[in-house]
Amino acid sequence: MNDSLIFRIRLLLQSRSVPVIFLRRFSYKDIKRATDSFSRVITTSSHGASYKARFQGGHVAVVKEIHLIGQEDDHIFYREVQLLGRLHHRHVVALNGFSVGRKRFLVFENVENGSLKEHLNDPLRTPLDWRIRLKIAVGVAAALEYLHFFCDPPVYHVSINSNTIMLDENFDAKLSDVGLLGSGSDQVTAWRTSSSNETTGQVYGNIMYQLGLLILELITGQSSEKTGDDLIEWIEESCFPASMDNMIDPDLGNDYDSRELKGLLAVARFCLKSVDKPNSFTPQIYRYLQRKVSIRKTSI
């Protein structure tokens, strides 16, 4: 079979038959050529580097190299392909193809406006306005609702932070770090050996905690990687409502709705407390967030 043709893949996951999915299979030469001999590096992680790629015909994509060590390398990789290939949601970055052979690669859609982190931290970029920040928070929550409650089996392996939230041409948020091999998937080994309710609850709580931190970052413009503990300490203080206007991102000025700010902070506090009460994660979190910030589903 020609590597540039559509590759048909059918896998058995957890001893159950899953639908046939169709993804493009790229050759190693295709990947090397598209990434200019792997010189267009975007980021690096423990699982490998990510590259900006331009394929023949002008198609632009993001290529992620996958490093695996162990006897089950192929099984894990194809399981990842099957997992990501069946995800279809406007707030999740889509898998377009893969490559196996000399090295393993996943090929994802390119998201035009880069990461949320770039927009919050780069002084040369136009600051994100309040409505866009609200839209990002609701979009991320919508993606989580889809992954946890509308996928079968549910997808729990996701990393949420400003570096893994991508923004498209309309500034809609897209989760880019989803799956067993994502940079935030330290629980892969544990997930292989345990599927107890306790483990599921811990994962729920961790994801909610990440969402809470992301919301604080959207509000304050401060990096959760550098000031996360300070942000959490501030929002847990009993007097924080009196100081919340002082914590707002200076780039916003006075261009925000105080009622919506209070609602968004209430959601952040709820999420951060969920790490101790993991079962509080319910399908209603997305709608709860919508009610608090007055954004309708049709607007995202």
mmCIF file of N, CA, C and O in Angstrom, residues 127-183:
data_model
loop_
_atom_site.group_PDB
_atom_site.id
_atom_site.type_symbol
_atom_site.label_atom_id
_atom_site.label_comp_id
_atom_site.label_asym_id
_atom_site.label_seq_id
_atom_site.Cartn_x
_atom_site.Cartn_y
_atom_site.Cartn_z
ATOM 1 N N PRO A 127 -3.894 42.297 23.099
ATOM 2 C CA PRO A 127 -4.474 41.602 24.260
ATOM 3 C C PRO A 127 -5.845 41.015 23.958
ATOM 4 O O PRO A 127 -6.628 41.583 23.186
ATOM 5 N N LEU A 128 -6.129 39.882 24.560
ATOM 6 C CA LEU A 128 -7.439 39.254 24.412
ATOM 7 C C LEU A 128 -8.468 40.041 25.212
ATOM 8 O O LEU A 128 -8.250 40.353 26.388
ATOM 9 N N ASP A 129 -9.607 40.363 24.582
ATOM 10 C CA ASP A 129 -10.618 41.114 25.318
ATOM 11 C C ASP A 129 -11.416 40.179 26.220
ATOM 12 O O ASP A 129 -11.257 38.956 26.189
ATOM 13 N N TRP A 130 -12.288 40.764 27.024
ATOM 14 C CA TRP A 130 -13.027 40.007 28.039
ATOM 15 C C TRP A 130 -13.932 38.951 27.420
ATOM 16 O O TRP A 130 -14.004 37.827 27.893
ATOM 17 N N ARG A 131 -14.637 39.301 26.334
ATOM 18 C CA ARG A 131 -15.557 38.352 25.729
ATOM 19 C C ARG A 131 -14.814 37.137 25.184
ATOM 20 O O ARG A 131 -15.295 36.000 25.287
ATOM 21 N N ILE A 132 -13.640 37.355 24.605
ATOM 22 C CA ILE A 132 -12.855 36.237 24.076
ATOM 23 C C ILE A 132 -12.415 35.331 25.220
ATOM 24 O O ILE A 132 -12.449 34.099 25.111
ATOM 25 N N ARG A 133 -12.021 35.919 26.340
ATOM 26 C CA ARG A 133 -11.583 35.104 27.481
ATOM 27 C C ARG A 133 -12.736 34.259 28.027
ATOM 28 O O ARG A 133 -12.536 33.088 28.392
ATOM 29 N N LEU A 134 -13.918 34.832 28.072
ATOM 30 C CA LEU A 134 -15.075 34.056 28.496
ATOM 31 C C LEU A 134 -15.346 32.920 27.517
ATOM 32 O O LEU A 134 -15.632 31.792 27.914
ATOM 33 N N LYS A 135 -15.244 33.231 26.233
ATOM 34 C CA LYS A 135 -15.489 32.230 25.203
ATOM 35 C C LYS A 135 -14.487 31.082 25.308
ATOM 36 O O LYS A 135 -14.831 29.908 25.107
ATOM 37 N N ILE A 136 -13.239 31.397 25.637
ATOM 38 C CA ILE A 136 -12.213 30.364 25.789
ATOM 39 C C ILE A 136 -12.564 29.441 26.953
ATOM 40 O O ILE A 136 -12.483 28.206 26.840
ATOM 41 N N ALA A 137 -12.959 30.022 28.087
ATOM 42 C CA ALA A 137 -13.304 29.210 29.261
ATOM 43 C C ALA A 137 -14.468 28.280 28.957
ATOM 44 O O ALA A 137 -14.438 27.086 29.296
ATOM 45 N N VAL A 138 -15.494 28.794 28.307
ATOM 46 C CA VAL A 138 -16.662 27.970 27.983
ATOM 47 C C VAL A 138 -16.291 26.901 26.962
ATOM 48 O O VAL A 138 -16.745 25.754 27.040
ATOM 49 N N GLY A 139 -15.436 27.247 25.994
ATOM 50 C CA GLY A 139 -15.016 26.279 24.986
ATOM 51 C C GLY A 139 -14.257 25.109 25.589
ATOM 52 O O GLY A 139 -14.485 23.948 25.217
ATOM 53 N N VAL A 140 -13.355 25.401 26.529
ATOM 54 C CA VAL A 140 -12.603 24.330 27.190
ATOM 55 C C VAL A 140 -13.546 23.432 27.982
ATOM 56 O O VAL A 140 -13.436 22.203 27.951
ATOM 57 N N ALA A 141 -14.492 24.047 28.700
ATOM 58 C CA ALA A 141 -15.467 23.254 29.457
ATOM 59 C C ALA A 141 -16.310 22.390 28.531
ATOM 60 O O ALA A 141 -16.637 21.242 28.851
ATOM 61 N N ALA A 142 -16.668 22.924 27.359
ATOM 62 C CA ALA A 142 -17.455 22.141 26.393
ATOM 63 C C ALA A 142 -16.661 20.941 25.902
ATOM 64 O O ALA A 142 -17.214 19.840 25.738
ATOM 65 N N ALA A 143 -15.361 21.125 25.677
ATOM 66 C CA ALA A 143 -14.511 20.018 25.238
ATOM 67 C C ALA A 143 -14.436 18.938 26.309
ATOM 68 O O ALA A 143 -14.495 17.739 26.006
ATOM 69 N N LEU A 144 -14.318 19.342 27.564
ATOM 70 C CA LEU A 144 -14.244 18.369 28.653
ATOM 71 C C LEU A 144 -15.547 17.597 28.788
ATOM 72 O O LEU A 144 -15.542 16.386 29.029
ATOM 73 N N GLU A 145 -16.658 18.296 28.645
ATOM 74 C CA GLU A 145 -17.951 17.612 28.695
ATOM 75 C C GLU A 145 -18.025 16.543 27.605
ATOM 76 O O GLU A 145 -18.477 15.422 27.843
ATOM 77 N N TYR A 146 -17.581 16.897 26.419
ATOM 78 C CA TYR A 146 -17.586 15.943 25.302
ATOM 79 C C TYR A 146 -16.689 14.745 25.595
ATOM 80 O O TYR A 146 -17.102 13.583 25.415
ATOM 81 N N LEU A 147 -15.469 14.995 26.045
ATOM 82 C CA LEU A 147 -14.505 13.913 26.276
ATOM 83 C C LEU A 147 -14.967 12.965 27.367
ATOM 84 O O LEU A 147 -14.767 11.746 27.280
ATOM 85 N N HIS A 148 -15.581 13.517 28.414
ATOM 86 C CA HIS A 148 -15.924 12.698 29.575
ATOM 87 C C HIS A 148 -17.291 12.040 29.480
ATOM 88 O O HIS A 148 -17.502 10.955 30.027
ATOM 89 N N PHE A 149 -18.223 12.685 28.795
ATOM 90 C CA PHE A 149 -19.596 12.203 28.850
ATOM 91 C C PHE A 149 -20.207 11.847 27.503
ATOM 92 O O PHE A 149 -21.301 11.286 27.451
ATOM 93 N N PHE A 150 -19.530 12.145 26.421
ATOM 94 C CA PHE A 150 -20.090 11.816 25.112
ATOM 95 C C PHE A 150 -19.159 10.922 24.284
ATOM 96 O O PHE A 150 -19.472 10.610 23.138
ATOM 97 N N CYS A 151 -18.019 10.556 24.839
ATOM 98 C CA CYS A 151 -17.125 9.592 24.193
ATOM 99 C C CYS A 151 -17.287 8.239 24.868
ATOM 100 O O CYS A 151 -17.464 8.155 26.080
ATOM 101 N N ASP A 152 -17.208 7.175 24.086
ATOM 102 C CA ASP A 152 -17.342 5.824 24.614
ATOM 103 C C ASP A 152 -16.204 4.966 24.078
ATOM 104 O O ASP A 152 -16.191 4.622 22.886
ATOM 105 N N PRO A 153 -15.222 4.623 24.937
ATOM 106 C CA PRO A 153 -15.148 4.950 26.358
ATOM 107 C C PRO A 153 -14.760 6.406 26.587
ATOM 108 O O PRO A 153 -14.227 7.056 25.683
ATOM 109 N N PRO A 154 -15.004 6.918 27.795
ATOM 110 C CA PRO A 154 -14.646 8.306 28.097
ATOM 111 C C PRO A 154 -13.143 8.533 27.980
ATOM 112 O O PRO A 154 -12.348 7.605 28.141
ATOM 113 N N VAL A 155 -12.760 9.761 27.683
ATOM 114 C CA VAL A 155 -11.351 10.127 27.560
ATOM 115 C C VAL A 155 -10.970 10.971 28.766
ATOM 116 O O VAL A 155 -11.494 12.075 28.956
ATOM 117 N N TYR A 156 -10.071 10.444 29.602
ATOM 118 C CA TYR A 156 -9.669 11.137 30.817
ATOM 119 C C TYR A 156 -8.277 11.756 30.714
ATOM 120 O O TYR A 156 -7.884 12.545 31.555
ATOM 121 N N HIS A 157 -7.525 11.351 29.716
ATOM 122 C CA HIS A 157 -6.143 11.798 29.605
ATOM 123 C C HIS A 157 -6.090 13.120 28.868
ATOM 124 O O HIS A 157 -6.132 13.168 27.637
ATOM 125 N N VAL A 158 -6.008 14.198 29.614
ATOM 126 C CA VAL A 158 -5.984 15.527 29.012
ATOM 127 C C VAL A 158 -5.206 16.468 29.910
ATOM 128 O O VAL A 158 -5.277 16.387 31.132
ATOM 129 N N SER A 159 -4.421 17.340 29.297
ATOM 130 C CA SER A 159 -3.658 18.344 30.033
ATOM 131 C C SER A 159 -4.193 19.717 29.658
ATOM 132 O O SER A 159 -4.305 20.050 28.477
ATOM 133 N N ILE A 160 -4.553 20.513 30.669
ATOM 134 C CA ILE A 160 -5.156 21.822 30.438
ATOM 135 C C ILE A 160 -4.281 22.915 31.025
ATOM 136 O O ILE A 160 -4.100 22.991 32.250
ATOM 137 N N ASN A 161 -3.716 23.726 30.179
ATOM 138 C CA ASN A 161 -2.997 24.929 30.608
ATOM 139 C C ASN A 161 -2.887 25.856 29.406
ATOM 140 O O ASN A 161 -3.254 25.477 28.292
ATOM 141 N N SER A 162 -2.375 27.048 29.620
ATOM 142 C CA SER A 162 -2.349 28.035 28.537
ATOM 143 C C SER A 162 -1.457 27.607 27.381
ATOM 144 O O SER A 162 -1.620 28.086 26.260
ATOM 145 N N ASN A 163 -0.536 26.686 27.645
ATOM 146 C CA ASN A 163 0.357 26.226 26.587
ATOM 147 C C ASN A 163 -0.286 25.152 25.709
ATOM 148 O O ASN A 163 0.121 24.950 24.564
ATOM 149 N N THR A 164 -1.302 24.465 26.237
ATOM 150 C CA THR A 164 -1.944 23.384 25.481
ATOM 151 C C THR A 164 -3.308 23.788 24.927
ATOM 152 O O THR A 164 -3.964 22.988 24.261
ATOM 153 N N ILE A 165 -3.733 25.013 25.214
ATOM 154 C CA ILE A 165 -4.972 25.540 24.638
ATOM 155 C C ILE A 165 -4.605 26.342 23.400
ATOM 156 O O ILE A 165 -3.907 27.355 23.481
ATOM 157 N N MET A 166 -5.066 25.879 22.231
ATOM 158 C CA MET A 166 -4.793 26.568 20.975
ATOM 159 C C MET A 166 -6.003 27.411 20.576
ATOM 160 O O MET A 166 -7.137 27.093 20.934
ATOM 161 N N LEU A 167 -5.731 28.484 19.826
ATOM 162 C CA LEU A 167 -6.795 29.397 19.396
ATOM 163 C C LEU A 167 -6.851 29.441 17.874
ATOM 164 O O LEU A 167 -5.836 29.686 17.224
ATOM 165 N N ASP A 168 -8.041 29.209 17.329
ATOM 166 C CA ASP A 168 -8.167 29.233 15.872
ATOM 167 C C ASP A 168 -8.372 30.657 15.365
ATOM 168 O O ASP A 168 -8.247 31.630 16.125
ATOM 169 N N GLU A 169 -8.698 30.790 14.093
ATOM 170 C CA GLU A 169 -8.812 32.122 13.496
ATOM 171 C C GLU A 169 -9.923 32.962 14.112
ATOM 172 O O GLU A 169 -9.901 34.202 14.031
ATOM 173 N N ASN A 170 -10.891 32.312 14.768
ATOM 174 C CA ASN A 170 -11.980 33.022 15.445
ATOM 175 C C ASN A 170 -11.766 33.097 16.958
ATOM 176 O O ASN A 170 -12.681 33.475 17.695
ATOM 177 N N PHE A 171 -10.579 32.712 17.402
ATOM 178 C CA PHE A 171 -10.216 32.676 18.819
ATOM 179 C C PHE A 171 -11.078 31.698 19.603
ATOM 180 O O PHE A 171 -11.325 31.886 20.796
ATOM 181 N N ASP A 172 -11.541 30.654 18.928
ATOM 182 C CA ASP A 172 -12.177 29.545 19.621
ATOM 183 C C ASP A 172 -11.082 28.642 20.182
ATOM 184 O O ASP A 172 -10.084 28.372 19.504
ATOM 185 N N ALA A 173 -11.281 28.168 21.410
ATOM 186 C CA ALA A 173 -10.276 27.335 22.070
ATOM 187 C C ALA A 173 -10.332 25.902 21.563
ATOM 188 O O ALA A 173 -11.411 25.372 21.278
ATOM 189 N N LYS A 174 -9.152 25.278 21.462
ATOM 190 C CA LYS A 174 -9.048 23.867 21.089
ATOM 191 C C LYS A 174 -8.033 23.189 22.002
ATOM 192 O O LYS A 174 -6.893 23.657 22.132
ATOM 193 N N LEU A 175 -8.443 22.080 22.625
ATOM 194 C CA LEU A 175 -7.514 21.293 23.439
ATOM 195 C C LEU A 175 -6.554 20.566 22.516
ATOM 196 O O LEU A 175 -6.974 19.865 21.597
ATOM 197 N N SER A 176 -5.249 20.706 22.777
ATOM 198 C CA SER A 176 -4.258 20.073 21.902
ATOM 199 C C SER A 176 -3.501 18.937 22.576
ATOM 200 O O SER A 176 -2.744 18.239 21.912
ATOM 201 N N ASP A 177 -3.691 18.750 23.873
ATOM 202 C CA ASP A 177 -2.940 17.719 24.598
ATOM 203 C C ASP A 177 -3.911 16.706 25.180
ATOM 204 O O ASP A 177 -4.232 16.714 26.363
ATOM 205 N N VAL A 178 -4.409 15.838 24.314
ATOM 206 C CA VAL A 178 -5.379 14.822 24.688
ATOM 207 C C VAL A 178 -4.825 13.462 24.298
ATOM 208 O O VAL A 178 -4.204 13.315 23.244
ATOM 209 N N GLY A 179 -5.040 12.449 25.149
ATOM 210 C CA GLY A 179 -4.614 11.102 24.789
ATOM 211 C C GLY A 179 -3.611 10.512 25.749
ATOM 212 O O GLY A 179 -3.049 11.192 26.606
ATOM 213 N N LEU A 180 -3.370 9.233 25.568
ATOM 214 C CA LEU A 180 -2.473 8.497 26.457
ATOM 215 C C LEU A 180 -1.046 8.995 26.395
ATOM 216 O O LEU A 180 -0.286 8.853 27.345
ATOM 217 N N LEU A 181 -0.642 9.581 25.272
ATOM 218 C CA LEU A 181 0.755 9.976 25.078
ATOM 219 C C LEU A 181 0.944 11.477 25.152
ATOM 220 O O LEU A 181 1.980 11.992 24.759
ATOM 221 N N GLY A 182 -0.039 12.208 25.685
ATOM 222 C CA GLY A 182 0.118 13.643 25.839
ATOM 223 C C GLY A 182 1.113 13.976 26.919
ATOM 224 O O GLY A 182 1.473 13.148 27.755
ATOM 225 N N SER A 183 1.576 15.232 26.937
ATOM 226 C CA SER A 183 2.609 15.633 27.894
ATOM 227 C C SER A 183 2.113 15.589 29.324
ATOM 228 O O SER A 183 2.901 15.517 30.257
#
